[in-house]
XYZ file of C-alpha atoms in Angstrom:
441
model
C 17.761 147.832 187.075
C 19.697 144.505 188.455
C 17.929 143.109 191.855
C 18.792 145.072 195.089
C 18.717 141.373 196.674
C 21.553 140.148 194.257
C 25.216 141.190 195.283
C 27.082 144.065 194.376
C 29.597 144.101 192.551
C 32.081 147.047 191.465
C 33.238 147.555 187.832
C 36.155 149.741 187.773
C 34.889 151.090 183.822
C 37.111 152.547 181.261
C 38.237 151.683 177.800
C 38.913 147.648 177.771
C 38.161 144.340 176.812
C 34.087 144.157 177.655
C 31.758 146.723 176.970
C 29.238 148.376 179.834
C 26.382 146.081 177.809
C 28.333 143.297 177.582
C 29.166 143.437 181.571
C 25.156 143.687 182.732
C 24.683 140.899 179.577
C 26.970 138.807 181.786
C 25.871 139.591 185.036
C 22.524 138.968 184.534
C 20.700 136.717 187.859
C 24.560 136.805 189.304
C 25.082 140.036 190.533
C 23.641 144.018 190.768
C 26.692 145.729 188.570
C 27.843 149.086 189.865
C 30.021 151.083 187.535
C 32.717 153.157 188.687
C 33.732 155.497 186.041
C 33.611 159.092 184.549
C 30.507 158.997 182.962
C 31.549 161.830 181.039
C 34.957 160.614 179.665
C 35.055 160.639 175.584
C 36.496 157.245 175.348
C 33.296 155.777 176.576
C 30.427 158.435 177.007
C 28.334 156.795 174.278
C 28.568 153.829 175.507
C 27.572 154.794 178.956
C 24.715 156.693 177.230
C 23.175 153.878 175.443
C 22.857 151.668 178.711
C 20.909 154.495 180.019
C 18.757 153.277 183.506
C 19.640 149.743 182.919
C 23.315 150.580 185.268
C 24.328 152.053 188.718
C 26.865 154.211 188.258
C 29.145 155.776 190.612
C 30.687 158.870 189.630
C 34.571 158.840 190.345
C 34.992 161.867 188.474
C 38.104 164.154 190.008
C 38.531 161.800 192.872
C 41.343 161.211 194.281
C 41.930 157.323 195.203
C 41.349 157.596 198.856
C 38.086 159.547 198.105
C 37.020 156.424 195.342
C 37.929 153.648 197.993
C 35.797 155.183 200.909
C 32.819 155.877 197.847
C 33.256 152.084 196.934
C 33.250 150.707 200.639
C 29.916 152.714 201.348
C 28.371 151.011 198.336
C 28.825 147.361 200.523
C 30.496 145.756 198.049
C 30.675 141.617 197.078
C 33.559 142.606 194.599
C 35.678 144.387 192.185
C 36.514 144.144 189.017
C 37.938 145.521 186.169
C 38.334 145.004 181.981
C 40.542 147.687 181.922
C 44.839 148.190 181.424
C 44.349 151.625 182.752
C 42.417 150.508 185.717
C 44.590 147.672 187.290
C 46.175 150.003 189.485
C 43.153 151.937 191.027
C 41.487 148.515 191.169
C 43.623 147.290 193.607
C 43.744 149.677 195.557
C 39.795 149.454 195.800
C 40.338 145.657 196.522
C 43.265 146.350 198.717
C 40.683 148.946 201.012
C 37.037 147.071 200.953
C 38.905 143.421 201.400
C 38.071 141.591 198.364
C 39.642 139.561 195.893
C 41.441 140.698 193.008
C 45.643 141.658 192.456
C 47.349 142.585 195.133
C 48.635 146.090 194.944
C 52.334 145.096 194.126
C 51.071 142.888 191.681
C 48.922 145.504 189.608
C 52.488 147.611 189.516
C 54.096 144.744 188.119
C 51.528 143.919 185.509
C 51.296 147.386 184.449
C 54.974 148.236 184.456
C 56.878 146.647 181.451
C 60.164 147.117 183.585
C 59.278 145.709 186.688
C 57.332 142.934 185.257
C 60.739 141.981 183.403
C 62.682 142.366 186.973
C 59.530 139.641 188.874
C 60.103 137.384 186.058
C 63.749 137.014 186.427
C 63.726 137.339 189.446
C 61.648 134.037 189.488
C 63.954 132.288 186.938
C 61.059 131.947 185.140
C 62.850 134.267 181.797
C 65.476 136.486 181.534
C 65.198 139.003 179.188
C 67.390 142.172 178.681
C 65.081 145.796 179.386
C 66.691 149.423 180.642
C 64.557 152.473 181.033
C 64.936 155.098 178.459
C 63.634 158.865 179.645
C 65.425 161.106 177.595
C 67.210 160.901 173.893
C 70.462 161.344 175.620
C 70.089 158.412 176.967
C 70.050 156.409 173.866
C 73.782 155.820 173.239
C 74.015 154.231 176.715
C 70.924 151.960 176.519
C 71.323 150.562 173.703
C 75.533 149.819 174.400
C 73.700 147.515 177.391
C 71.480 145.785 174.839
C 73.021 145.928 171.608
C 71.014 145.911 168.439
C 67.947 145.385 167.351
C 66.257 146.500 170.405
C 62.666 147.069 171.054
C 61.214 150.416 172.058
C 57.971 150.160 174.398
C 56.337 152.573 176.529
C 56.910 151.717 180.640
C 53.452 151.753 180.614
C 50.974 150.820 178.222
C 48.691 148.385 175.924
C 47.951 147.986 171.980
C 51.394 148.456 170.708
C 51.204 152.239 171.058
C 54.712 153.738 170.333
C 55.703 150.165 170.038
C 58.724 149.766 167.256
C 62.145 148.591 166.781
C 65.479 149.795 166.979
C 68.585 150.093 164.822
C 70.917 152.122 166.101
C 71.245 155.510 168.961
C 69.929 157.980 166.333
C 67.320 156.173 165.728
C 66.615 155.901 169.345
C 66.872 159.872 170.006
C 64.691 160.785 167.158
C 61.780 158.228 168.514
C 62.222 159.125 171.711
C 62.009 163.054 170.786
C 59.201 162.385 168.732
C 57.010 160.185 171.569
C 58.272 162.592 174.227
C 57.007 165.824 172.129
C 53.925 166.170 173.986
C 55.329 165.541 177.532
C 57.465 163.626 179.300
C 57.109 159.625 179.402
C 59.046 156.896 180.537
C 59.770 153.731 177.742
C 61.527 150.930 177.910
C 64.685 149.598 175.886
C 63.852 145.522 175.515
C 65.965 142.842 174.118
C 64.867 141.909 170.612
C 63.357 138.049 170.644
C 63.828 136.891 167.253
C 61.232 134.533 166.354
C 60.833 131.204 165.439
C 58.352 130.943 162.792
C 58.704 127.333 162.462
C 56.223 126.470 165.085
C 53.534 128.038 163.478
C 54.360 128.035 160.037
C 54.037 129.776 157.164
C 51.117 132.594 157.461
C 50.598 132.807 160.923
C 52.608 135.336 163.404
C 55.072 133.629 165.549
C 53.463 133.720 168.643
C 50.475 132.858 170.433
C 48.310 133.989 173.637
C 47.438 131.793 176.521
C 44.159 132.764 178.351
C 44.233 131.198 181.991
C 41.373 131.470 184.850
C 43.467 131.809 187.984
C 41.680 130.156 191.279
C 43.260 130.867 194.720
C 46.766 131.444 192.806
C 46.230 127.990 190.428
C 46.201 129.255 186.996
C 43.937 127.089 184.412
C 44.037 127.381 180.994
C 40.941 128.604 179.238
C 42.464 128.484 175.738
C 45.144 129.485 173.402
C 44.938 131.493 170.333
C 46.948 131.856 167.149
C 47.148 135.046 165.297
C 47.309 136.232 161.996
C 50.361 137.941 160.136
C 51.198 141.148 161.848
C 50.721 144.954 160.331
C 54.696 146.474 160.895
C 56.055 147.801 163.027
C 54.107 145.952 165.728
C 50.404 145.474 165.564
C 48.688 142.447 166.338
C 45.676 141.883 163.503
C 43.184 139.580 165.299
C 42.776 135.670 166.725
C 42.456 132.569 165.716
C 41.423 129.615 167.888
C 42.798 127.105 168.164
C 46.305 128.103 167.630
C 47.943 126.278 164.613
C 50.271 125.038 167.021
C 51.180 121.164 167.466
C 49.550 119.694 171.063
C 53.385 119.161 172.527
C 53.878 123.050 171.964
C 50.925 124.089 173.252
C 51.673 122.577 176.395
C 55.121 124.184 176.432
C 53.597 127.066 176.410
C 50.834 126.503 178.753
C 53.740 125.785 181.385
C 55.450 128.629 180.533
C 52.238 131.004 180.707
C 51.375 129.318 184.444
C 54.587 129.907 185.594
C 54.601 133.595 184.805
C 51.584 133.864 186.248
C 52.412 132.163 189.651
C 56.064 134.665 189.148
C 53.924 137.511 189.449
C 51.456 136.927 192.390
C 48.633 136.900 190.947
C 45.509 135.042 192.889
C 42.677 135.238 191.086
C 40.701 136.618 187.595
C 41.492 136.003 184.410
C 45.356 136.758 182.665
C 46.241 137.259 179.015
C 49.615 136.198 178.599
C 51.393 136.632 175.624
C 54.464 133.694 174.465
C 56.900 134.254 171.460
C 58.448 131.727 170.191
C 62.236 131.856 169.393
C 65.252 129.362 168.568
C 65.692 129.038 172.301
C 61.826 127.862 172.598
C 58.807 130.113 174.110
C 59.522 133.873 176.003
C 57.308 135.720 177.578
C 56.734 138.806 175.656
C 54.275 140.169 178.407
C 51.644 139.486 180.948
C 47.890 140.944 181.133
C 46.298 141.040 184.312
C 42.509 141.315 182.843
C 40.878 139.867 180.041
C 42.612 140.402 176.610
C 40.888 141.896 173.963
C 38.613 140.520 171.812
C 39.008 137.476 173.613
C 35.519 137.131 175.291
C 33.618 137.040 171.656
C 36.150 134.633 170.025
C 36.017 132.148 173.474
C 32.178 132.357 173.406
C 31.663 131.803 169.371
C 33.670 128.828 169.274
C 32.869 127.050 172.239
C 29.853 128.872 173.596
C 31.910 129.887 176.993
C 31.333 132.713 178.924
C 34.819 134.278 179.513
C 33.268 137.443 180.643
C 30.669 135.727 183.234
C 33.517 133.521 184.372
C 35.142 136.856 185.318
C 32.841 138.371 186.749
C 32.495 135.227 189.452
C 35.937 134.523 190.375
C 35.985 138.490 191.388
C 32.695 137.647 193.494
C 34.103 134.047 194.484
C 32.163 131.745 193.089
C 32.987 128.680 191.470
C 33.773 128.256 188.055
C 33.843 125.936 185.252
C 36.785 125.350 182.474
C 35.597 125.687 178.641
C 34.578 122.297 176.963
C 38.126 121.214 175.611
C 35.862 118.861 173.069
C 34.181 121.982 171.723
C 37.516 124.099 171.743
C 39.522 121.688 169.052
C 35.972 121.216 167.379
C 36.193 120.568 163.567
C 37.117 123.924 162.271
C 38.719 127.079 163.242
C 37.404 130.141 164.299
C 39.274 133.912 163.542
C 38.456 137.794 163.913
C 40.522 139.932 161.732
C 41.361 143.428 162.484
C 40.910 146.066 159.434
C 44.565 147.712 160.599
C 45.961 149.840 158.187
C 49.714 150.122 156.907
C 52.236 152.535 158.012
C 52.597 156.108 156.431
C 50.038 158.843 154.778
C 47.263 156.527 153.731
C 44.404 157.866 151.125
C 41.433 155.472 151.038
C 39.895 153.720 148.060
C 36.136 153.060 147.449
C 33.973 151.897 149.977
C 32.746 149.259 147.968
C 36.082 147.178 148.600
C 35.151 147.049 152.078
C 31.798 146.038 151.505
C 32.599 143.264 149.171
C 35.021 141.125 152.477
C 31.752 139.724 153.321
C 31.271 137.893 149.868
C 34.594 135.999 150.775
C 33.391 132.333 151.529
C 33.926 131.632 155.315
C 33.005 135.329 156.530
C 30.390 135.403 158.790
C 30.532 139.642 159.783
C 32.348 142.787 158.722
C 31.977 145.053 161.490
C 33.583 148.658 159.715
C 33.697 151.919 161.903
C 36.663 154.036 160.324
C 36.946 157.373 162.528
C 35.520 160.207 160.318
C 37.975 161.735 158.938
C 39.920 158.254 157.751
C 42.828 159.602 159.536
C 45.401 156.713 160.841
C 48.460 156.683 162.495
C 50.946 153.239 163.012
C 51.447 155.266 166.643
C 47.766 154.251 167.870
C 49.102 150.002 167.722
C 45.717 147.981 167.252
C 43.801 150.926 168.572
C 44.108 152.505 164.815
C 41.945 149.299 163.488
C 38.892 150.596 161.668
C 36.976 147.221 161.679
C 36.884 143.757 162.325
C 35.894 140.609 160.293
C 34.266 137.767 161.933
C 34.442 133.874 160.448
C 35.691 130.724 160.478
C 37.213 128.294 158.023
C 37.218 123.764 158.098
C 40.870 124.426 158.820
C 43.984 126.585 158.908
C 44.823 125.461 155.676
C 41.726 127.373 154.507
C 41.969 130.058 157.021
C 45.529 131.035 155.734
C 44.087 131.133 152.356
C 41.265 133.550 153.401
C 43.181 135.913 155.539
C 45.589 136.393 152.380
C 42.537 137.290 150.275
C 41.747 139.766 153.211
C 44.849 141.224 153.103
C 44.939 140.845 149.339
C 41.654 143.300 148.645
C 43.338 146.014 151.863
C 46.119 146.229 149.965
C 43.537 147.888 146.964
C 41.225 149.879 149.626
C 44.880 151.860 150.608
C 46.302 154.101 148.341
C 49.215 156.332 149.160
C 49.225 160.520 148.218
C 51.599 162.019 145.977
C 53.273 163.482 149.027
C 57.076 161.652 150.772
C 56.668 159.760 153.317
C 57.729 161.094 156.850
C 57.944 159.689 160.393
C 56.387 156.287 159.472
C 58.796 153.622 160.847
C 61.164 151.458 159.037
C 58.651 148.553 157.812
C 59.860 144.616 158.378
C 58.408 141.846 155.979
C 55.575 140.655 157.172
C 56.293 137.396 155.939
C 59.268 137.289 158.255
C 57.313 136.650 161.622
C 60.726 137.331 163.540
C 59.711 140.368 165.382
C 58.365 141.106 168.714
C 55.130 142.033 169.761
C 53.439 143.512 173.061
C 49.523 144.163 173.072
C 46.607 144.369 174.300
């Protein structure tokens, strides 16, 4: 257990960007970690299991909000925290009750509502970008006669590209929105469709980038910004690469663009994941993360030895903090996770063995593989249907472009389609054409 002496600081705990260990990894000698969670939720029971008596945790189980900010003010708090999309809200509200830092509650809405985030961002000048809520399929016609076509379909709230896919015409648009409504009613969003600008980043690499900022007392810094990798259709991101194969003029382009969205939106302090497109009309916002993005942390920390995670969990307690080593950032070669995400459509896998044999590729360092049992996998699930990641680096993204197609190369041979039609799989784009949107994670 952390020392009583040390101060206390709430971890609002669900499915997110840092694990339970990696959390008490980071907080170790800077804080005593108390989890609030449901200890026995199935996204993260295991996990919470393996930590055993090396956590507090606080049982928020069937609480309502008001119940969970009394619990968390008895339990004399330093801060709060979270890693989590689904959290941001409840969060705040915490913050909001006990008096500590962190988003402000009309800022969580707005970071965790694709429409409203749209509406601060305009409403800023910062970007204007076409979006209309969509309910119902009989709404389709009408939405889409505001927007015009392509469009992209989103749900109102969300992360990972879930449901994520685009849109060609008003059937279309009823029979997705019948199909993601089946199981109950949900809101989506209709969004302009940014067509991309591939130029920037040339061939191989998606055409857009992420900008991961430290915000102090409302001054956002820039930690770093990644590149990514060609994306699985319709819309799923497929890993990081840092630096960004980006020129230094456009990388400051975007870092301006990623501050200003984050000063649009309110936010104060923590760390934002903010994700730019670029177009013929030069960077967009696609969307804003109020938490730490995905993957981020382990990428951050393996090429420049930074901390992204500890850094985190200070600014919520407010102490200072410390910018990555921009020497050790642009270092002499470049550092990538790929994500194992499968294609679209009934999928039958191929031998094990062609997993296995990605780590013989010169320049991986670690294939992490855990497919779900059953090797069932569904476009649907966004990056959450990824059933690994491989870990490496390359002298350049010359080299890295080369590697990632071998990647893709040997996937291609581990996926085999049944003798059965294909049904409900979405209409595939080249992924050589980066000119599609994305929103993630």
């Amino acid at each position: 257990m952390a020392d009583s002496a040390l101060p206390a600081l709430l971890v609002v705990h669900d499915r997110g960007s840092a694990t339970a260990w990696r959390i008490l990894s980071a907080a170790r000698g800077l804080c005593r970690v108390v989890f609030l969670c449901e200890p026995r939720n199935p996204a993260y029971q295991a996990e919470l299991e393996q930590i055993g008596g090396h956590a507090e945790i606080a049982d928020i189980t069937g609480l309502g909000e008001a119940e969970i900010c009394r619990l968390a003010e008895n339990l004399g708090p330093a801060g709060v925290i979270t890693f989590s999309e689904y959290r941001l809200r409840l969060t705040a509200a915490i913050a909001e009750h006990c008096g500590l830092r962190f988003h402000s509650r009309a800022t969580a809405a707005a970071l965790t509502d694709k429409y409203r985030q749209r509406q601060a961002l305009s409403d800023a000048d910062v970007q204007h970008t076409g979006c209309v809520l969509v309910r119902d399929p009989d709404q389709a016609a009408t939405a889409l006669a505001e927007l015009g076509t392509p469009a992209i379909l989103k749900p109102r709230h969300g992360a990972g590209s879930v449901d994520t896919c685009l849109i060609d015409s008003a059937g279309e648009l009823r029979s997705r929105l019948a199909e993601f409504t089946a199981d109950g009613e949900r809101e989506f969003v209709l969004e302009e469709f940014l067509r991309g600008d591939p130029a920037l980043t040339g061939p191989g690499w998606a055409d857009f980038v992420s900008v991961e900022s430290l915000v102090v007392d409302g001054e956002p810094r820039t930690a770093a910004i990644s590149g990514k990798p060609p994306m699985v259709p319709p819309f799923r991101e497929t890993g990081h690469v840092l630096p960004a194969p980006v020129p230094a003029e456009t990388a400051a382009e975007v870092e301006r663009l990623a501050q200003a969205a984050v000063q649009a939106l309110g936010i104060r302090h923590g760390i934002t994941h903010t994700e730019i497109k670029f177009t013929p009309d030069g960077p967009r916002v696609i969307e804003v993360n109020g938490r730490l993005g995905g993957f981020i942390a382990e990428i951050v920390q393996r090429r420049t030895g930074y901390d992204m995670v500890a850094a985190a969990l200070r600014l919520a307690l407010g102490l200072p903090v410390t910018d990555p080593d921009p020497a050790r950032l642009y270092g002499d070669r470049v550092t990538f996770q790929y994500l194992l995400v499968p294609p679209a459509g009934p999928l039958r896998p191929g031998p094990p063995a062609l997993l296995d044999d990605l780590g013989d590729l010169p320049g991986v360092d670690l294939v992490d593989v855990s497919p779900p049992a059953d090797w069932h996998t569904d476009w649907r699930r966004g990056t959450l249907g990824a059933i690994g990641t491989v870990y490496g680096s390359a002298a350049d993204h010359t080299e890295l472009r080369a590697l990632i197609g071998q990647l893709a190369e040997r996937l291609d041979k581990f996926w085999r389609e049944p003798d059965v039609p294909r049904t409900g799989a979405p209409r595939l784009i080249d992924t050589v054409d980066n000119s599609i949107d994305l929103s993630i994670h």
